Amino acid sequence: MRDYRDAKAMAKAMREELSRDGIELAHSRALEIVARQFGFETWNILSSRIAPEGGVGLNPAMPIVRIFDVDKAREFYLGFLGFSVDWEHRFGDDYPLYFQVSRGDLRLHLSEHAGDATPGSNMVVPTTGIEAFHAELSGKQYRYMKPGLERQDWGLEMQVTDPFQNRIRFIEQN
């Protein structure tokens, strides 16, 4: 589920979908509708929540993960981990693929481009419901990965490694 920080993108997507059905909606009207969906009376109130105090705002990092085989990446990230593709980009035919996948609030950029990221990277993903997530993955019978759960000082942890040796550590804190 997207949150209020994605409000402009949500308003744009709504306008585009309605336009396909022949319904035209002003961008300002779409922003007002999205604001109400998040429980704010007006877009101005919502936008004040989006703008950080002092002009500086840090948002969650979006890791770039190096991949070498799109089919293997799709099998792992979409089939096994249950992510969805948000968008894809290539500079031309037969160029490397760069795409975003997401599940819940986690977004990852997967890239075939040399130099975008280093294979064998490691990331930590704060997680809730890790035991249910573990059960979901265990039920898929993915032949290349059988993750376990391990109790650490910092919480319950499940590690997975993608086909390109990038490690993801899902951690539910104590």
mmCIF file of C-alpha atoms in Angstrom:
data_model
loop_
_atom_site.group_PDB
_atom_site.id
_atom_site.type_symbol
_atom_site.label_atom_id
_atom_site.label_comp_id
_atom_site.label_asym_id
_atom_site.label_seq_id
_atom_site.Cartn_x
_atom_site.Cartn_y
_atom_site.Cartn_z
ATOM 1 C CA MET A 1 0.000 0.000 0.000
ATOM 2 C CA ARG A 2 1.353 3.363 -0.927
ATOM 3 C CA ASP A 3 1.304 6.107 1.661
ATOM 4 C CA TYR A 4 0.551 9.811 1.613
ATOM 5 C CA ARG A 5 4.082 10.626 0.369
ATOM 6 C CA ASP A 6 3.058 9.070 -2.961
ATOM 7 C CA ALA A 7 -0.072 11.248 -3.208
ATOM 8 C CA LYS A 8 0.954 13.088 -6.395
ATOM 9 C CA ALA A 9 1.790 9.827 -8.172
ATOM 10 C CA MET A 10 -1.519 8.364 -7.036
ATOM 11 C CA ALA A 11 -3.446 11.395 -8.347
ATOM 12 C CA LYS A 12 -1.632 11.162 -11.684
ATOM 13 C CA ALA A 13 -2.350 7.414 -11.980
ATOM 14 C CA MET A 14 -6.024 8.003 -11.175
ATOM 15 C CA ARG A 15 -6.278 10.716 -13.860
ATOM 16 C CA GLU A 16 -4.609 8.469 -16.445
ATOM 17 C CA GLU A 17 -6.916 5.535 -15.714
ATOM 18 C CA LEU A 18 -10.043 7.686 -15.800
ATOM 19 C CA SER A 19 -8.868 9.296 -19.042
ATOM 20 C CA ARG A 20 -8.682 5.858 -20.654
ATOM 21 C CA ASP A 21 -12.396 5.541 -19.881
ATOM 22 C CA GLY A 22 -13.116 8.952 -21.387
ATOM 23 C CA ILE A 23 -13.427 10.715 -18.012
ATOM 24 C CA GLU A 24 -11.369 13.882 -17.702
ATOM 25 C CA LEU A 25 -10.409 15.078 -14.235
ATOM 26 C CA ALA A 26 -8.364 18.162 -13.358
ATOM 27 C CA HIS A 27 -5.119 17.395 -11.536
ATOM 28 C CA SER A 28 -6.127 19.664 -8.636
ATOM 29 C CA ARG A 29 -9.391 17.724 -8.262
ATOM 30 C CA ALA A 30 -7.496 14.421 -8.277
ATOM 31 C CA LEU A 31 -5.189 15.735 -5.529
ATOM 32 C CA GLU A 32 -8.201 16.708 -3.412
ATOM 33 C CA ILE A 33 -9.704 13.213 -3.821
ATOM 34 C CA VAL A 34 -6.450 11.513 -2.843
ATOM 35 C CA ALA A 35 -6.152 13.774 0.211
ATOM 36 C CA ARG A 36 -9.620 12.709 1.371
ATOM 37 C CA GLN A 37 -8.719 9.048 0.835
ATOM 38 C CA PHE A 38 -5.947 9.534 3.398
ATOM 39 C CA GLY A 39 -8.348 11.241 5.807
ATOM 40 C CA PHE A 40 -7.282 14.838 5.170
ATOM 41 C CA GLU A 41 -9.868 17.509 4.480
ATOM 42 C CA THR A 42 -7.910 19.211 1.695
ATOM 43 C CA TRP A 43 -4.812 18.779 -0.453
ATOM 44 C CA ASN A 44 -3.182 21.726 1.332
ATOM 45 C CA ILE A 45 -3.409 19.936 4.667
ATOM 46 C CA LEU A 46 -1.987 16.720 3.205
ATOM 47 C CA SER A 47 0.801 18.520 1.349
ATOM 48 C CA SER A 48 1.894 20.209 4.576
ATOM 49 C CA ARG A 49 2.370 16.725 6.028
ATOM 50 C CA ILE A 50 4.491 15.721 3.035
ATOM 51 C CA ALA A 51 6.809 18.746 3.158
ATOM 52 C CA PRO A 52 9.432 18.231 5.858
ATOM 53 C CA GLU A 53 10.138 20.863 8.488
ATOM 54 C CA GLY A 54 13.262 22.876 7.705
ATOM 55 C CA GLY A 55 13.201 21.790 4.057
ATOM 56 C CA VAL A 56 15.191 18.581 4.593
ATOM 57 C CA GLY A 57 13.560 15.197 4.409
ATOM 58 C CA LEU A 58 15.063 11.739 4.258
ATOM 59 C CA ASN A 59 12.947 8.938 2.879
ATOM 60 C CA PRO A 60 13.553 5.199 2.921
ATOM 61 C CA ALA A 61 16.478 4.093 0.779
ATOM 62 C CA MET A 62 15.751 2.328 -2.481
ATOM 63 C CA PRO A 63 18.490 -0.268 -2.963
ATOM 64 C CA ILE A 64 19.706 -1.054 -6.460
ATOM 65 C CA VAL A 65 20.319 -4.786 -6.794
ATOM 66 C CA ARG A 66 22.582 -6.091 -9.563
ATOM 67 C CA ILE A 67 21.113 -8.922 -11.614
ATOM 68 C CA PHE A 68 22.516 -10.868 -14.579
ATOM 69 C CA ASP A 69 19.527 -12.877 -15.791
ATOM 70 C CA VAL A 70 16.039 -11.371 -15.977
ATOM 71 C CA ASP A 71 14.256 -14.752 -15.960
ATOM 72 C CA LYS A 72 16.095 -15.876 -12.810
ATOM 73 C CA ALA A 73 15.436 -12.500 -11.180
ATOM 74 C CA ARG A 74 11.721 -12.759 -11.963
ATOM 75 C CA GLU A 75 11.581 -16.338 -10.663
ATOM 76 C CA PHE A 76 13.199 -15.290 -7.380
ATOM 77 C CA TYR A 77 11.719 -11.848 -6.696
ATOM 78 C CA LEU A 78 8.257 -12.348 -8.211
ATOM 79 C CA GLY A 79 7.679 -16.083 -7.942
ATOM 80 C CA PHE A 80 9.440 -16.869 -4.668
ATOM 81 C CA LEU A 81 9.373 -13.629 -2.654
ATOM 82 C CA GLY A 82 6.004 -12.457 -3.996
ATOM 83 C CA PHE A 83 7.045 -9.026 -5.273
ATOM 84 C CA SER A 84 5.232 -7.254 -8.114
ATOM 85 C CA VAL A 85 6.762 -5.313 -10.998
ATOM 86 C CA ASP A 86 5.973 -1.588 -10.703
ATOM 87 C CA TRP A 87 7.716 -0.468 -13.896
ATOM 88 C CA GLU A 88 10.458 -1.441 -16.344
ATOM 89 C CA HIS A 89 12.906 0.582 -18.442
ATOM 90 C CA ARG A 90 15.299 -0.156 -21.297
ATOM 91 C CA PHE A 91 17.153 2.485 -23.304
ATOM 92 C CA GLY A 92 16.456 0.493 -26.469
ATOM 93 C CA ASP A 93 15.923 -2.960 -27.907
ATOM 94 C CA ASP A 94 18.376 -5.504 -26.528
ATOM 95 C CA TYR A 95 19.638 -3.100 -23.857
ATOM 96 C CA PRO A 96 19.964 -4.037 -20.170
ATOM 97 C CA LEU A 97 16.757 -3.993 -18.129
ATOM 98 C CA TYR A 98 16.231 -1.734 -15.116
ATOM 99 C CA PHE A 99 13.021 -2.258 -13.169
ATOM 100 C CA GLN A 100 11.350 -1.687 -9.842
ATOM 101 C CA VAL A 101 9.723 -4.426 -7.805
ATOM 102 C CA SER A 102 7.797 -3.987 -4.593
ATOM 103 C CA ARG A 103 5.993 -5.804 -1.860
ATOM 104 C CA GLY A 104 4.330 -3.863 0.916
ATOM 105 C CA ASP A 105 6.422 -0.754 1.567
ATOM 106 C CA LEU A 106 9.638 -2.352 0.283
ATOM 107 C CA ARG A 107 10.794 -1.207 -3.146
ATOM 108 C CA LEU A 108 13.890 -2.511 -4.893
ATOM 109 C CA HIS A 109 15.467 -1.499 -8.171
ATOM 110 C CA LEU A 110 16.830 -4.481 -10.111
ATOM 111 C CA SER A 111 19.443 -3.652 -12.734
ATOM 112 C CA GLU A 112 21.304 -5.482 -15.466
ATOM 113 C CA HIS A 113 23.465 -2.373 -16.010
ATOM 114 C CA ALA A 114 27.149 -2.832 -15.220
ATOM 115 C CA GLY A 115 28.237 -0.371 -12.564
ATOM 116 C CA ASP A 116 24.794 0.206 -11.039
ATOM 117 C CA ALA A 117 25.456 -2.055 -8.074
ATOM 118 C CA THR A 118 27.837 -4.687 -6.820
ATOM 119 C CA PRO A 119 26.762 -8.336 -6.822
ATOM 120 C CA GLY A 120 26.980 -9.901 -3.392
ATOM 121 C CA SER A 121 25.430 -6.935 -1.588
ATOM 122 C CA ASN A 122 23.643 -7.240 1.744
ATOM 123 C CA MET A 123 20.512 -5.420 2.903
ATOM 124 C CA VAL A 124 18.397 -5.442 6.052
ATOM 125 C CA VAL A 125 14.615 -5.198 5.752
ATOM 126 C CA PRO A 126 12.651 -4.415 8.942
ATOM 127 C CA THR A 127 9.737 -6.846 8.855
ATOM 128 C CA THR A 128 6.522 -7.585 10.725
ATOM 129 C CA GLY A 129 4.832 -10.976 10.545
ATOM 130 C CA ILE A 130 8.097 -12.736 9.788
ATOM 131 C CA GLU A 131 6.822 -16.161 10.891
ATOM 132 C CA ALA A 132 3.903 -15.926 8.449
ATOM 133 C CA PHE A 133 6.297 -14.745 5.720
ATOM 134 C CA HIS A 134 8.584 -17.698 6.476
ATOM 135 C CA ALA A 135 5.639 -20.111 6.283
ATOM 136 C CA GLU A 136 4.581 -18.570 2.951
ATOM 137 C CA LEU A 137 8.059 -19.008 1.463
ATOM 138 C CA SER A 138 8.438 -22.519 2.872
ATOM 139 C CA GLY A 139 5.155 -23.512 1.239
ATOM 140 C CA LYS A 140 6.401 -22.508 -2.213
ATOM 141 C CA GLN A 141 8.993 -25.295 -2.422
ATOM 142 C CA TYR A 142 11.447 -23.057 -4.281
ATOM 143 C CA ARG A 143 14.201 -25.480 -5.182
ATOM 144 C CA TYR A 144 17.104 -23.045 -4.778
ATOM 145 C CA MET A 145 16.333 -21.610 -1.338
ATOM 146 C CA LYS A 146 15.035 -23.044 1.934
ATOM 147 C CA PRO A 147 15.292 -20.128 4.378
ATOM 148 C CA GLY A 148 15.167 -20.703 8.090
ATOM 149 C CA LEU A 149 14.326 -18.483 11.040
ATOM 150 C CA GLU A 150 17.029 -17.653 13.523
ATOM 151 C CA ARG A 151 16.662 -15.852 16.839
ATOM 152 C CA GLN A 152 19.338 -13.129 17.094
ATOM 153 C CA ASP A 153 19.998 -10.541 19.800
ATOM 154 C CA TRP A 154 18.269 -7.965 17.568
ATOM 155 C CA GLY A 155 15.234 -10.082 16.719
ATOM 156 C CA LEU A 156 13.948 -12.940 14.604
ATOM 157 C CA GLU A 157 15.800 -13.112 11.281
ATOM 158 C CA MET A 158 15.236 -14.874 7.973
ATOM 159 C CA GLN A 159 17.947 -14.605 5.326
ATOM 160 C CA VAL A 160 17.556 -15.234 1.612
ATOM 161 C CA THR A 161 20.147 -14.990 -1.132
ATOM 162 C CA ASP A 162 19.113 -14.226 -4.695
ATOM 163 C CA PRO A 163 20.634 -16.012 -7.717
ATOM 164 C CA PHE A 164 23.233 -13.215 -7.984
ATOM 165 C CA GLN A 165 24.517 -13.612 -4.403
ATOM 166 C CA ASN A 166 22.693 -10.547 -3.046
ATOM 167 C CA ARG A 167 21.585 -11.256 0.520
ATOM 168 C CA ILE A 168 18.367 -9.935 2.040
ATOM 169 C CA ARG A 169 18.014 -10.163 5.812
ATOM 170 C CA PHE A 170 14.373 -9.853 6.903
ATOM 171 C CA ILE A 171 14.377 -8.955 10.609
ATOM 172 C CA GLU A 172 11.481 -8.626 13.023
ATOM 173 C CA GLN A 173 12.814 -6.806 16.069
ATOM 174 C CA ASN A 174 12.123 -8.084 19.579
#
